Amino acid sequence: AVAYAIDGVTELVEEDRNGQVVPVGDKQQFAAKLTRLLDKPDVRRRMGEAARDLVAAEFNFADLADTLAEIYRGNPNPEKD
C-alpha cells in the first residue's frame, strides 16, 4: 500500500515493512513511492505478505466476535480481565 499519513494509517502501515506512507498532500512523493513499488515486484510482494500477516494476526473475526460478546454481556474491558 501507498497511503497518506493520516490517523489510523500510521498505526497500521510500517514504512518499508508492509507499505509506504507519505505526508498528506505530497503528490510527488506519493507518485515516486507508487512507481517504486510498480518497478520492484519483489518488494511489492514482500510488503503485501507482511500486510496480510498483520491483518491476519490483528484483525481476527473470531477474536472480534468474542470481544463484542463480552461487551454485550456487560464486561466493557474484556482484554483487561
mmCIF file of C-alpha atoms in Angstrom:
data_model
loop_
_atom_site.group_PDB
_atom_site.id
_atom_site.type_symbol
_atom_site.label_atom_id
_atom_site.label_comp_id
_atom_site.label_asym_id
_atom_site.label_seq_id
_atom_site.Cartn_x
_atom_site.Cartn_y
_atom_site.Cartn_z
ATOM 1 C CA ALA A 1 0.000 0.000 0.000
ATOM 2 C CA VAL A 2 0.975 3.582 -0.562
ATOM 3 C CA ALA A 3 -1.064 5.835 1.701
ATOM 4 C CA TYR A 4 -1.134 9.309 3.147
ATOM 5 C CA ALA A 5 -0.056 9.648 6.788
ATOM 6 C CA ILE A 6 -3.445 10.131 8.411
ATOM 7 C CA ASP A 7 -4.833 8.760 11.671
ATOM 8 C CA GLY A 8 -5.184 5.012 11.550
ATOM 9 C CA VAL A 9 -2.918 4.560 8.552
ATOM 10 C CA THR A 10 0.211 5.431 10.502
ATOM 11 C CA GLU A 11 -0.771 2.879 13.143
ATOM 12 C CA LEU A 12 -1.069 0.065 10.601
ATOM 13 C CA VAL A 13 1.358 0.794 7.794
ATOM 14 C CA GLU A 14 5.002 0.449 8.765
ATOM 15 C CA GLU A 15 7.295 2.164 6.273
ATOM 16 C CA ASP A 16 9.154 -0.331 4.080
ATOM 17 C CA ARG A 17 7.759 -3.280 6.041
ATOM 18 C CA ASN A 18 4.151 -3.551 4.921
ATOM 19 C CA GLY A 19 3.663 -0.414 2.860
ATOM 20 C CA GLN A 20 4.661 3.140 2.173
ATOM 21 C CA VAL A 21 3.453 6.297 3.938
ATOM 22 C CA VAL A 22 3.754 9.832 2.619
ATOM 23 C CA PRO A 23 2.874 13.207 4.105
ATOM 24 C CA VAL A 24 -0.678 14.302 3.365
ATOM 25 C CA GLY A 25 -0.863 16.146 0.069
ATOM 26 C CA ASP A 26 2.644 15.284 -1.147
ATOM 27 C CA LYS A 27 1.643 14.092 -4.603
ATOM 28 C CA GLN A 28 5.213 13.884 -5.899
ATOM 29 C CA GLN A 29 6.366 11.613 -3.100
ATOM 30 C CA PHE A 30 3.192 9.539 -3.424
ATOM 31 C CA ALA A 31 3.851 9.042 -7.136
ATOM 32 C CA ALA A 32 7.527 8.238 -6.527
ATOM 33 C CA LYS A 33 6.741 5.571 -3.941
ATOM 34 C CA LEU A 34 3.990 4.093 -6.083
ATOM 35 C CA THR A 35 6.355 3.960 -9.068
ATOM 36 C CA ARG A 36 8.999 2.261 -6.920
ATOM 37 C CA LEU A 37 6.538 -0.460 -5.978
ATOM 38 C CA LEU A 38 5.417 -0.878 -9.565
ATOM 39 C CA ASP A 39 9.043 -1.274 -10.648
ATOM 40 C CA LYS A 40 10.006 -3.728 -7.882
ATOM 41 C CA PRO A 41 7.687 -6.730 -7.768
ATOM 42 C CA ASP A 42 9.842 -8.477 -5.144
ATOM 43 C CA VAL A 43 9.495 -5.530 -2.741
ATOM 44 C CA ARG A 44 5.781 -5.270 -3.514
ATOM 45 C CA ARG A 45 5.307 -8.995 -2.828
ATOM 46 C CA ARG A 46 7.254 -8.873 0.457
ATOM 47 C CA MET A 47 5.255 -5.885 1.702
ATOM 48 C CA GLY A 48 1.992 -7.493 0.628
ATOM 49 C CA GLU A 49 2.820 -10.658 2.565
ATOM 50 C CA ALA A 50 3.745 -8.624 5.655
ATOM 51 C CA ALA A 51 0.486 -6.652 5.387
ATOM 52 C CA ARG A 52 -1.543 -9.857 5.068
ATOM 53 C CA ASP A 53 0.222 -11.340 8.110
ATOM 54 C CA LEU A 54 -0.518 -8.217 10.155
ATOM 55 C CA VAL A 55 -4.204 -8.255 9.250
ATOM 56 C CA ALA A 56 -4.487 -11.974 9.989
ATOM 57 C CA ALA A 57 -2.860 -11.506 13.394
ATOM 58 C CA GLU A 58 -4.527 -8.272 14.474
ATOM 59 C CA PHE A 59 -7.981 -8.410 12.902
ATOM 60 C CA ASN A 60 -9.232 -11.917 13.524
ATOM 61 C CA PHE A 61 -13.034 -12.017 13.207
ATOM 62 C CA ALA A 62 -13.388 -14.770 15.817
ATOM 63 C CA ASP A 63 -11.498 -12.680 18.381
ATOM 64 C CA LEU A 64 -13.546 -9.615 17.475
ATOM 65 C CA ALA A 65 -16.778 -11.571 17.899
ATOM 66 C CA ASP A 66 -15.620 -12.826 21.319
ATOM 67 C CA THR A 67 -14.705 -9.292 22.401
ATOM 68 C CA LEU A 68 -18.055 -7.903 21.276
ATOM 69 C CA ALA A 69 -19.897 -10.734 23.031
ATOM 70 C CA GLU A 70 -18.099 -9.885 26.281
ATOM 71 C CA ILE A 71 -19.014 -6.229 25.915
ATOM 72 C CA TYR A 72 -22.667 -7.111 25.377
ATOM 73 C CA ARG A 73 -22.528 -9.355 28.450
ATOM 74 C CA GLY A 74 -21.565 -6.298 30.482
ATOM 75 C CA ASN A 75 -17.805 -6.637 30.534
ATOM 76 C CA PRO A 76 -16.620 -3.400 28.857
ATOM 77 C CA ASN A 77 -12.900 -4.284 29.083
ATOM 78 C CA PRO A 78 -12.630 -7.999 28.270
ATOM 79 C CA GLU A 79 -8.900 -7.816 27.455
ATOM 80 C CA LYS A 80 -8.103 -6.385 30.905
ATOM 81 C CA ASP A 81 -9.534 -9.385 32.781
#
